[in-house]
Coordinates of C-alpha atoms in Angstrom, one line a residue:
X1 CA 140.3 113.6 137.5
X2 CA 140.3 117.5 138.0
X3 CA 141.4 117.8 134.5
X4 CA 138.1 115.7 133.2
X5 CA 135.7 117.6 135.5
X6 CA 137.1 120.5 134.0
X7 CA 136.5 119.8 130.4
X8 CA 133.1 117.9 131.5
X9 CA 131.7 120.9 132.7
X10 CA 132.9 123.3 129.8
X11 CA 132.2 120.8 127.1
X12 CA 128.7 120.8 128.7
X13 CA 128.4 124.1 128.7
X14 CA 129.5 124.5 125.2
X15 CA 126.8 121.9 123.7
X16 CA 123.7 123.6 125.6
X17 CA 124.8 126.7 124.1
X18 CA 124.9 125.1 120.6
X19 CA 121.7 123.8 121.7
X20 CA 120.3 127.0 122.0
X21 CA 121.9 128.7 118.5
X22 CA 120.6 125.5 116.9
X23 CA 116.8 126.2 117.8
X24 CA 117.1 129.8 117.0
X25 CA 119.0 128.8 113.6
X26 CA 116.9 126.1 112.3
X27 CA 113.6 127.4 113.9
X28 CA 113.4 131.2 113.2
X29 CA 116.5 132.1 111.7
X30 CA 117.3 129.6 108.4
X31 CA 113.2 129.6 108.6
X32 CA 112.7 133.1 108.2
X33 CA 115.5 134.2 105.4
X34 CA 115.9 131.6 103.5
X35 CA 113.0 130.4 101.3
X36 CA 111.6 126.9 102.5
X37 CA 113.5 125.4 99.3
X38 CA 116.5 127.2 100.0
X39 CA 116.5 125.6 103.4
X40 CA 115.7 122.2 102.7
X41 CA 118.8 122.7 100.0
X42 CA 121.3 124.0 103.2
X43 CA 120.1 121.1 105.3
X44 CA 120.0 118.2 102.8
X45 CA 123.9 119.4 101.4
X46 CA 125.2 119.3 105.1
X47 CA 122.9 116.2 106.7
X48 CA 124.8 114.3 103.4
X49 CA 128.2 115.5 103.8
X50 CA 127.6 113.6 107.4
X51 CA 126.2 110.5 105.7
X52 CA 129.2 110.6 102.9
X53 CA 131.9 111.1 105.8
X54 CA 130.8 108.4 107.8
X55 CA 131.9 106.3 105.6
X56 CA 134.7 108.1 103.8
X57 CA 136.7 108.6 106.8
X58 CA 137.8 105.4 107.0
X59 CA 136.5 104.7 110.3
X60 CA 139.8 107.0 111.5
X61 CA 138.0 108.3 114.7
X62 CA 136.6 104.6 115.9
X63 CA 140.6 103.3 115.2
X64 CA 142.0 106.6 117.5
X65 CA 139.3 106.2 120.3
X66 CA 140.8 102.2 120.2
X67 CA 144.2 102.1 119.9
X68 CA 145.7 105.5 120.6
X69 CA 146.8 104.1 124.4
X70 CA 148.9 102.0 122.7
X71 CA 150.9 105.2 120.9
X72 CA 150.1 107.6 123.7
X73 CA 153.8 109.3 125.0
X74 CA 154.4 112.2 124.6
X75 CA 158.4 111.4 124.6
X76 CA 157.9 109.9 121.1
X77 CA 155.4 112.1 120.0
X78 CA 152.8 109.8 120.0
X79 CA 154.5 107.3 117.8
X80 CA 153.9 109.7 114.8
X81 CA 150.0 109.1 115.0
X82 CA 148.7 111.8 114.3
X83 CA 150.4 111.7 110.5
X84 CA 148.7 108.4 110.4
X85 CA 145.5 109.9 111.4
X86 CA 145.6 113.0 109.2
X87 CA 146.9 110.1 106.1
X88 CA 144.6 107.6 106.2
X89 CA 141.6 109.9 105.4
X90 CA 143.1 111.1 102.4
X91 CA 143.0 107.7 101.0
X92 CA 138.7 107.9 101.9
X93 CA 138.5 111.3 100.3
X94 CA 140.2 110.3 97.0
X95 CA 138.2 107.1 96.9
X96 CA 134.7 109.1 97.3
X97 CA 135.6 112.0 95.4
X98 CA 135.9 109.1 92.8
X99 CA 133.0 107.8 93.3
X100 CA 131.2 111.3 93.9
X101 CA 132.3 111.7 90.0
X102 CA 131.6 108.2 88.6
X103 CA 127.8 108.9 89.8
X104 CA 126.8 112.3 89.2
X105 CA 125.0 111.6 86.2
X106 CA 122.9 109.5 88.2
X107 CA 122.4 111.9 91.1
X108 CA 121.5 114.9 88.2
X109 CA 118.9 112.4 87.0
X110 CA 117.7 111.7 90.4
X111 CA 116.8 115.7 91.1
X112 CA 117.0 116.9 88.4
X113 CA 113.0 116.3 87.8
X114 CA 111.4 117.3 91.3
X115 CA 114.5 119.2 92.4
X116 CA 116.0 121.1 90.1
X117 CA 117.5 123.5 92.5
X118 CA 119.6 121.1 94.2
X119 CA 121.3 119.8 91.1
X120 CA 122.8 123.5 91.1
X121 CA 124.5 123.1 94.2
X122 CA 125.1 119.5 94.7
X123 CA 128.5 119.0 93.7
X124 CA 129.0 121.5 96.9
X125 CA 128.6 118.1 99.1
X126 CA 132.6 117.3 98.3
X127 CA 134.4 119.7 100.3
X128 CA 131.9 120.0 102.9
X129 CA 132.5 116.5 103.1
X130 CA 136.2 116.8 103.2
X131 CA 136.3 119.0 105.7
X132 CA 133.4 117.1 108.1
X133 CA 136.0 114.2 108.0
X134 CA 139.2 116.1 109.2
X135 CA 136.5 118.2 111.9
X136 CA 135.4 114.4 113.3
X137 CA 139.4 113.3 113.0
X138 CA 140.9 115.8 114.4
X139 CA 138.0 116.0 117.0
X140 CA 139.2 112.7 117.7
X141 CA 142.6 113.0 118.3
X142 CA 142.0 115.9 120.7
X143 CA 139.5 113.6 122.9
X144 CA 142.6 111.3 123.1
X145 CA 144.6 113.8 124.7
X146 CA 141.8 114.5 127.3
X147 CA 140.7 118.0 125.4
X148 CA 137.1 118.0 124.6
X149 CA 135.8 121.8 125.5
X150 CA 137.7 123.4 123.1
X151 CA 136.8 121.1 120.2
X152 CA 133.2 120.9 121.3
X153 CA 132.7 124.5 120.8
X154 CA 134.4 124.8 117.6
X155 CA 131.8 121.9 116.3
X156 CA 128.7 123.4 118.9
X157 CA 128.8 126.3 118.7
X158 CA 131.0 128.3 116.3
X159 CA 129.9 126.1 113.0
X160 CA 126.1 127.7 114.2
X161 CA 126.9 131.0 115.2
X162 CA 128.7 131.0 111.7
X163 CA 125.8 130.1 109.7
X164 CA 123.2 132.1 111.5
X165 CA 125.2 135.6 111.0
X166 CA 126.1 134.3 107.0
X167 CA 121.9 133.5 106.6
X168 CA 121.6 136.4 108.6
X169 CA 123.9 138.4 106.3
X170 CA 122.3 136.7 103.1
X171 CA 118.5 137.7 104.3
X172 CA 119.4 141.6 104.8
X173 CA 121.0 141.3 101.3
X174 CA 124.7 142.0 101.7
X175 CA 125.6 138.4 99.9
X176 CA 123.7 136.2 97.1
X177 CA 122.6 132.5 98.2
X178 CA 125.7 131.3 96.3
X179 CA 127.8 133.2 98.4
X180 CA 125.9 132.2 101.5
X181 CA 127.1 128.8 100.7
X182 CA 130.3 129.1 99.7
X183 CA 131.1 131.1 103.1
X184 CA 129.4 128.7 105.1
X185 CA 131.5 125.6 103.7
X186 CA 134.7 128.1 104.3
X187 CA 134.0 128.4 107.7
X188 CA 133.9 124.6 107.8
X189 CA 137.1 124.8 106.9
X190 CA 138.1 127.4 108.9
X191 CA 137.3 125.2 111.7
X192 CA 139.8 122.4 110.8
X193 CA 142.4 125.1 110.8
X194 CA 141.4 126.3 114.1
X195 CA 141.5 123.0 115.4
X196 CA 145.0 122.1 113.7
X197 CA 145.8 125.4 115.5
X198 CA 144.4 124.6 118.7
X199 CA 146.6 121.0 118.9
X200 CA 149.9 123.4 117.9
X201 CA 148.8 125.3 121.3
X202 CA 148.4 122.0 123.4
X203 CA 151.9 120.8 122.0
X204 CA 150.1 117.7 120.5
X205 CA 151.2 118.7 117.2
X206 CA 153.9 115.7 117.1
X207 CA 154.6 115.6 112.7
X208 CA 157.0 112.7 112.2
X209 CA 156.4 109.4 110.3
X210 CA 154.2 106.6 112.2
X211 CA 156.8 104.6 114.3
X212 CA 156.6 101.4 112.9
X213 CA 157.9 99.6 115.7
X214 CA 154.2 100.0 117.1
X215 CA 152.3 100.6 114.2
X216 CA 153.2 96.8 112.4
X217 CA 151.7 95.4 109.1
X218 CA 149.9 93.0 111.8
X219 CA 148.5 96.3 114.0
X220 CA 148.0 97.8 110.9
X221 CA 145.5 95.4 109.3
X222 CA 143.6 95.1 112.3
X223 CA 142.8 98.9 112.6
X224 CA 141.7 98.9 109.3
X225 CA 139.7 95.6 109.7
X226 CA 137.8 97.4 112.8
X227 CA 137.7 100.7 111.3
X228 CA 135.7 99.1 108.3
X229 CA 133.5 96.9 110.5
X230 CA 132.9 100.5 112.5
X231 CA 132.0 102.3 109.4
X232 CA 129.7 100.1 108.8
X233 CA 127.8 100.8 111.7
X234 CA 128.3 104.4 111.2
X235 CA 127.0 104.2 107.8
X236 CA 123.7 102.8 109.1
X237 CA 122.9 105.1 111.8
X238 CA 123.4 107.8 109.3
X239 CA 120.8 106.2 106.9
X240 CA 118.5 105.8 109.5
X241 CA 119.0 109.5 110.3
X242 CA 119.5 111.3 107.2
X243 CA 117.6 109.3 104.1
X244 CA 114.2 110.2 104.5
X245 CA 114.6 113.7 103.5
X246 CA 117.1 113.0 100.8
X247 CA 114.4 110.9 98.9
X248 CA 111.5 113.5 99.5
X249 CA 113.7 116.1 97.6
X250 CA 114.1 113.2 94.6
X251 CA 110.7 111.4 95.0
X252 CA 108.8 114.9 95.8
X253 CA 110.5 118.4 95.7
X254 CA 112.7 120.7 98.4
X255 CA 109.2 121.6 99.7
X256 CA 108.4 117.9 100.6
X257 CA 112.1 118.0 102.3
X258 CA 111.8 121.5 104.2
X259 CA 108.6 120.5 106.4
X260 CA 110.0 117.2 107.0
X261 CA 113.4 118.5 108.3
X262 CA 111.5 121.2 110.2
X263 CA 108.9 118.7 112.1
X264 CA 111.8 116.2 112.4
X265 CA 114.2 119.0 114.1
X266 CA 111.4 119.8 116.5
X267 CA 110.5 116.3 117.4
X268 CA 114.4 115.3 118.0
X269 CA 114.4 117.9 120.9
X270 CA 113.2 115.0 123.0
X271 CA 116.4 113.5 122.5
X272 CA 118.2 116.0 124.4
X273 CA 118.1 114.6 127.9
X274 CA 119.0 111.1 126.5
X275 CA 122.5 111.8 125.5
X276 CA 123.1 113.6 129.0
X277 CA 122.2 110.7 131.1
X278 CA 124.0 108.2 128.7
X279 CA 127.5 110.1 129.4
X280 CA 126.9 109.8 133.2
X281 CA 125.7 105.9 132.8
X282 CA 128.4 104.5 130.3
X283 CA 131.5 104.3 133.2
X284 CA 128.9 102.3 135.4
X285 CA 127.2 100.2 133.0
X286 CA 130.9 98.8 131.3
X287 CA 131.9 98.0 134.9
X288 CA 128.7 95.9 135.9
X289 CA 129.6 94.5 131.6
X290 CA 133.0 93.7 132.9
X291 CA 132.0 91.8 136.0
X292 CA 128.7 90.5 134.4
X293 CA 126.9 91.6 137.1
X294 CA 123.8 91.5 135.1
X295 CA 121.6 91.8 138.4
X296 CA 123.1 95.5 139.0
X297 CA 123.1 96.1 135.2
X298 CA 119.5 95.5 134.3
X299 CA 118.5 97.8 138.0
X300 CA 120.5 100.8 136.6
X301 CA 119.0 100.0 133.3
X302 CA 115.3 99.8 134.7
X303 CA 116.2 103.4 136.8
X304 CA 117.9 104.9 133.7
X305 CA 114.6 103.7 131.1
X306 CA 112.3 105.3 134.3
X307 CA 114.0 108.9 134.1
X308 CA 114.0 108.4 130.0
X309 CA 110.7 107.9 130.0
X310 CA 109.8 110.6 132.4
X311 CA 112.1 113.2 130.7
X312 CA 111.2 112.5 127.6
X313 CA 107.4 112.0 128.1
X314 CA 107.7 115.7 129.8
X315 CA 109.3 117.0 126.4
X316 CA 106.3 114.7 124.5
X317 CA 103.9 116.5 126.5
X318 CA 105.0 120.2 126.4
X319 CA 105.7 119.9 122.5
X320 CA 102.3 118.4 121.4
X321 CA 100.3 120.4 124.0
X322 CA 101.6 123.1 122.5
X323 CA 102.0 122.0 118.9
X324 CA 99.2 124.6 117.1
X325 CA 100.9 127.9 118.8
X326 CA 104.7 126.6 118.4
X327 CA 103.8 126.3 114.6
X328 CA 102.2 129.7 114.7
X329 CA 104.9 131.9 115.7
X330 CA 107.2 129.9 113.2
X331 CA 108.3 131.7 110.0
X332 CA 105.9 130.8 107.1
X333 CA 103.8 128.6 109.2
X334 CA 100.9 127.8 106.7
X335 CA 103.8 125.8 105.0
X336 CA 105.8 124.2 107.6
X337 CA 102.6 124.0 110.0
X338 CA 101.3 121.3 107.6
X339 CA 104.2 119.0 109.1
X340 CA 102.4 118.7 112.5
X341 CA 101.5 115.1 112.6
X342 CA 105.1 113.9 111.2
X343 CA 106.1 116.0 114.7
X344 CA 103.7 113.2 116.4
X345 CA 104.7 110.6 114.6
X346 CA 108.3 111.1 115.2
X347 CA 107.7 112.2 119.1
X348 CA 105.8 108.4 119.6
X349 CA 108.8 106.5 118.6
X350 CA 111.3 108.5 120.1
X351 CA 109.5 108.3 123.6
X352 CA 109.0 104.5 123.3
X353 CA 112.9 104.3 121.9
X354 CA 114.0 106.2 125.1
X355 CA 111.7 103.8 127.5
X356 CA 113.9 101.4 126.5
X357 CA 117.0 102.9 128.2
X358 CA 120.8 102.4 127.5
X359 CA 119.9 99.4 125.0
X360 CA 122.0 100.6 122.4
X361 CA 125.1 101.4 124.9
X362 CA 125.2 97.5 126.2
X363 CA 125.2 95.7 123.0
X364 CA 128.0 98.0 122.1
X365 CA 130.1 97.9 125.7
X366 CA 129.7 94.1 126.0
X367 CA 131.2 91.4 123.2
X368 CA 128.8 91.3 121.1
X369 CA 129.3 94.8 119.9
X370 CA 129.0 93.5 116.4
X371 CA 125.3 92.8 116.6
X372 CA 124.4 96.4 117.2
X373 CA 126.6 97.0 113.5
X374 CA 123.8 94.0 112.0
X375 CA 120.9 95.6 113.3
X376 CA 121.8 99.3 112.0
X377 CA 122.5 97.3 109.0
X378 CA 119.5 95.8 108.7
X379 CA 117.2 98.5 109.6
X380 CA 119.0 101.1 107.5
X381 CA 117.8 98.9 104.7
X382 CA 114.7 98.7 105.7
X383 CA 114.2 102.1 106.3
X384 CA 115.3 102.9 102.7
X385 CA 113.2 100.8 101.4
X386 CA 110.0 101.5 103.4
X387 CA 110.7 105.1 102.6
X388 CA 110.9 104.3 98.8
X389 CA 107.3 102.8 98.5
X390 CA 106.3 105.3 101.3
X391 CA 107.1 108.4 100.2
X392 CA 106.2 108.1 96.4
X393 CA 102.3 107.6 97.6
X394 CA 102.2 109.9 100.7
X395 CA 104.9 112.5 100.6
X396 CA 106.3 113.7 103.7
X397 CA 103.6 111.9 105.7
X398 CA 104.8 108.6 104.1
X399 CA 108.4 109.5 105.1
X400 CA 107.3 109.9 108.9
X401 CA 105.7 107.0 108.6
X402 CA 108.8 104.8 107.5
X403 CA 110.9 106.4 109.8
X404 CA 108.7 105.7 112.4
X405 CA 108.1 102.0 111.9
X406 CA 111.7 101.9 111.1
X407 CA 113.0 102.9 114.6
X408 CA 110.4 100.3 116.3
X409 CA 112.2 97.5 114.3
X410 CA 115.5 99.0 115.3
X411 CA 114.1 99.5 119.3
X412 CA 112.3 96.4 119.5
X413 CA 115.2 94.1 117.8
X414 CA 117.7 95.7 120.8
X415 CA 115.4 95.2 123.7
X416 CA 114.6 91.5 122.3
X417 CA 118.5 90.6 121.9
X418 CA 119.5 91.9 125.4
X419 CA 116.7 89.8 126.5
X420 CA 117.9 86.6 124.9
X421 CA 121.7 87.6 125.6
X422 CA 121.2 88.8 129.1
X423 CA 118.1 87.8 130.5
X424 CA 117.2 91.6 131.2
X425 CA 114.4 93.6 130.5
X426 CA 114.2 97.7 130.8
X427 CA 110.3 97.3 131.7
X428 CA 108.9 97.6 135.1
X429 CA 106.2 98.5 137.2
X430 CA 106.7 102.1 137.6
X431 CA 106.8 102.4 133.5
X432 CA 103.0 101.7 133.6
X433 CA 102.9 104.1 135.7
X434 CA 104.0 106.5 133.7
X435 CA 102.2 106.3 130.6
X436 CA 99.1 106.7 133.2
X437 CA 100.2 109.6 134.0
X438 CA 100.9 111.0 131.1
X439 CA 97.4 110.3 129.7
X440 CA 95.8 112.2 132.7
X441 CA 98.4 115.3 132.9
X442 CA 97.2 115.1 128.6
X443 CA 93.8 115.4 129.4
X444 CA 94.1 118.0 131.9
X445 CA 96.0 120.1 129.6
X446 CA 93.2 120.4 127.0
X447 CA 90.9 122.0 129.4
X448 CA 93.2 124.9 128.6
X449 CA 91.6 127.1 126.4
X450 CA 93.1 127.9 122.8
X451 CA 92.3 131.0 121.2
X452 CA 95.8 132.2 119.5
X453 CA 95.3 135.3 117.2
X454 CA 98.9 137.2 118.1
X455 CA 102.1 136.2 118.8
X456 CA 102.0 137.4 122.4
X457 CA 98.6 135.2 123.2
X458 CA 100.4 132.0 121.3
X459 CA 103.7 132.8 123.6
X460 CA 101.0 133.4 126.9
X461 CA 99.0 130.1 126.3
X462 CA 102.4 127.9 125.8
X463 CA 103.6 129.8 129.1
X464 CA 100.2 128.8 130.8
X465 CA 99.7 125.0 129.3
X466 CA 103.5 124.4 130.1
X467 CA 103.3 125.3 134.0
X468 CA 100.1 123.4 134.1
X469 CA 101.9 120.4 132.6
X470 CA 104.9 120.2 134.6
X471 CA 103.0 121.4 137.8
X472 CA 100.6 118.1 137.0
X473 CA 103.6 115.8 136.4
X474 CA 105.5 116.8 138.9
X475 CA 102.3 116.6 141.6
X476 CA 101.6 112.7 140.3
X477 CA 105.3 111.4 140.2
X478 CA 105.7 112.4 143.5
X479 CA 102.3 111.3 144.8
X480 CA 102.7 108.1 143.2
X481 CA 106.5 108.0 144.5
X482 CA 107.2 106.8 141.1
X483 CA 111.1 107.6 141.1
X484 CA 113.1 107.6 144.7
X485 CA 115.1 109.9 143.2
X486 CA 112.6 112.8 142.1
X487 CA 110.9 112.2 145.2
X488 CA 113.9 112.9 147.3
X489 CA 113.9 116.1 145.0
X490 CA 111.1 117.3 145.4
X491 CA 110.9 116.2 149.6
X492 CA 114.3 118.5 150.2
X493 CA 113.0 121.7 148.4
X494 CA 109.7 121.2 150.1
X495 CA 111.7 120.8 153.5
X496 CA 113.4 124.1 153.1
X497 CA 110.1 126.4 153.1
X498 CA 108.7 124.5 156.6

């Protein structure tokens, strides 16, 4: 176990600090060189490089995270996986490449009206796409051989530190936009060579022909049959993620996009403690799948939903408490600042998507892991559709919108099936609670005057509202003894200055 701790720790570590670049990049940085059409171009060419690798991969990392325990020794170098891994994306990239080709005309017709800009640079979505596939594959095979800090801050943090010095470079004038581009796709390559590097060092660079002793035309067919079915899945989530904005550039303009990806950036922040406390969970919550103990799992469910709703209500709170003066101090705020109800918008669904706890996590970890692939599938094309009718009548405000309703269908579908599945609900008592408490800490915190005219009085009165916030929350949940856990908190610290 030493070895996981280890990498646990500095992986951690790694993705706070990418965190942190992240906000500075896309919040002052990106916001403040590059012109608001210029960014929404940088974000929509890498958010669809995501969405097109998903998908063109193969489903390579789902099939390594399955079946590499059944190649794993390092005697027979890993059965010659690797080659397989490294192969069997090539076949993706040709295939989409193909594809990418076969529809340009219709993607030049698609921008070439509201966006002209982006049909300049478009064809720039191919190798950033290649190289997102061998970063997620080789990523991958490095997590099989129990090494994820070193990987996690080639993705975390060096990818952002890389594009805030090239925007950085490109604002004071050293480059040209195109450049800016071109360099920051090179260091996405770069990274798959520091990673093929990084596997040389570890002595997990085993290149020799699959052994197909293991790897049989039987084995075979049923890592690709599960790789597709995974994609699938994949492909959804990344729909649900990523459309929106690609349709405001093609129903709207880059202008549409930028405020949307701004407000949606800051409202995803509230995600943050989510993917934390489903990493501790997941080891529990498969062993109480595996002994359907479904009395244990829906408790640690109910306790996990509790401290998702408190974290991410706190996060709610501080954000849209705060919402004028954060949008103040951002570059070119009269533009961006008119996003500021697509920020509530998204922050509503997120909180009410994190109330309902690890949801997501046991449809997959139990087996019926193939209904969570339906319901993506289903409410990726409902979002896409929403988003079509949406967006055409009420820009980025219609975009929110289908997002928004689109993630209730998507919540609501995976609380009612774990409900009809399992009999277990991530509801309780103490959830009431909470949204009562929220509402009075939200009152409380508009008795704090705003009168923002400088930078330093917008930073002052987010200082001031945020310590009356948390100081509010904190007092109620431990009044109310809403979590055993906080209150145990809070009781030691308080202990230690009697």
């Amino acid at each position: 176990m030493g070895i996981v701790v280890r990498q646990s720790l500095k992986a951690g570590v790694g993705s706070y600090l990418g965190v942190l670049v992240g906000v500075i990049n896309q919040m002052y940085v990106s916001t403040e060189f590059l012109s608001v059409e210029q960014y929404a171009l940088s974000r929509i060419l890498f958010e669809n490089s995501l969405l097109f690798a998903s998908f063109a991969h193969l489903g390579t990392p789902f099939i390594v995270d399955r079946y590499f325990s059944l190649f794993r020794n390092d005697d027979e170098k890993h059965g010659g996986i690797l080659s397989f891994l490294l192969m069997l994306p090539l076949v993706g990239v040709v295939l989409f490449a193909l594809a990418y080709w076969l529809f340009t005309p219709l993607i030049v017709r698609y921008f070439s009206k509201n966006s002209a800009l982006l049909v300049d640079y478009h064809f720039l979505v191919i190798p950033l796409t290649v190289f997102w596939i061998y970063i997620t594959v080789l990523d991958a095979y490095c997590r099989n051989n129990s090494r994820i800090a070193v990987p996690m801050f080639i993705r975390e943090v060096y990818l952002r530190v890389a594009n805030v010095l090239l925007v950085v470079i490109f604002g004071i004038g050293w480059i040209n936009f195109d450049w800016m581009l071109y360099l920051i796709i090179a260091a996405y390559g770069f990274a798959v060579i520091l990673l093929i590097i990084y596997i040389g060092i570890l002595g997990k660079g085993y290149w020799r022909w699959p052994n197909q002793t293991i790897l049989t035309r039987p084995l075979f067919k049923q890592m690709l049959g599960y790789g597709s079915f995974t994609v699938l899945g994949a492909l959804g989530v990344n729909v649900i993620l990523f459309i929106d904005r690609t349709m405001l550039a093609g129903e709207r303009d880059l202008v549409n996009a930028g405020i949307f990806i701004v407000a949606s950036y800051l409202a995803s922040v509230i995600e943050i403690p989510r993917k934390a406390l489903a990493q501790i969970s997941i080891p529990i919550l498969t062993q109480h799948l595996r002994n359907d103990d479904f009395v244990q799992l829906e408790k640690m469910n109910r306790k996990t939903a509790l401290h998702l709703l408190l974290s991410g209500g706190l996060v709610f709170l501080l954000i849209w408490v705060n919402i004028d003066d954060i949008f103040y101090l951002l570059p070119k705020s009269n533009v961006y600042g008119e996003g500021k109800y697509v920020v509530l918008f998204l922050l509503i669904t997120k909180l009410f998507d994190m109330a309902a706890g690890l949801n997501t996590e046991i449809i997959l970890y139990s087996k019926y892991y193939r209904m969570a692939t339906w319901i993506i599938i289903f409410t990726a094309l409902l979002g896409f559709f929403l988003n079509l009718w949406l967006i055409s009548s009420y820009g980025f405000i219609g975009a929110a919108i289908a997002t928004s309703f689109t993630t209730l269908v998507y919540s609501v579908l995976r609380v009612g099936y774990i409900k009809y599945r399992f009999g277990i609900s991530p509801y309780s008592a103490q959830s009431i609670q909470i949204l009562a408490v929220f509402g009075v800490v939200f009152l409380f915190s508009y008795l704090v005057p705003a009168h923002t005219q400088t930078p330093l009085m917008a930073m002052t009165w987010i200082v001031v509202r945020t310590g009356v916030v948390c100081g509010l929350l904190g007092f109620y949940v431990w009044k109310w003894r809403i979590s055993e856990e906080i209150n145990g908190l809070i009781d030691t610290v308080l202990a230690r200055f009697k």
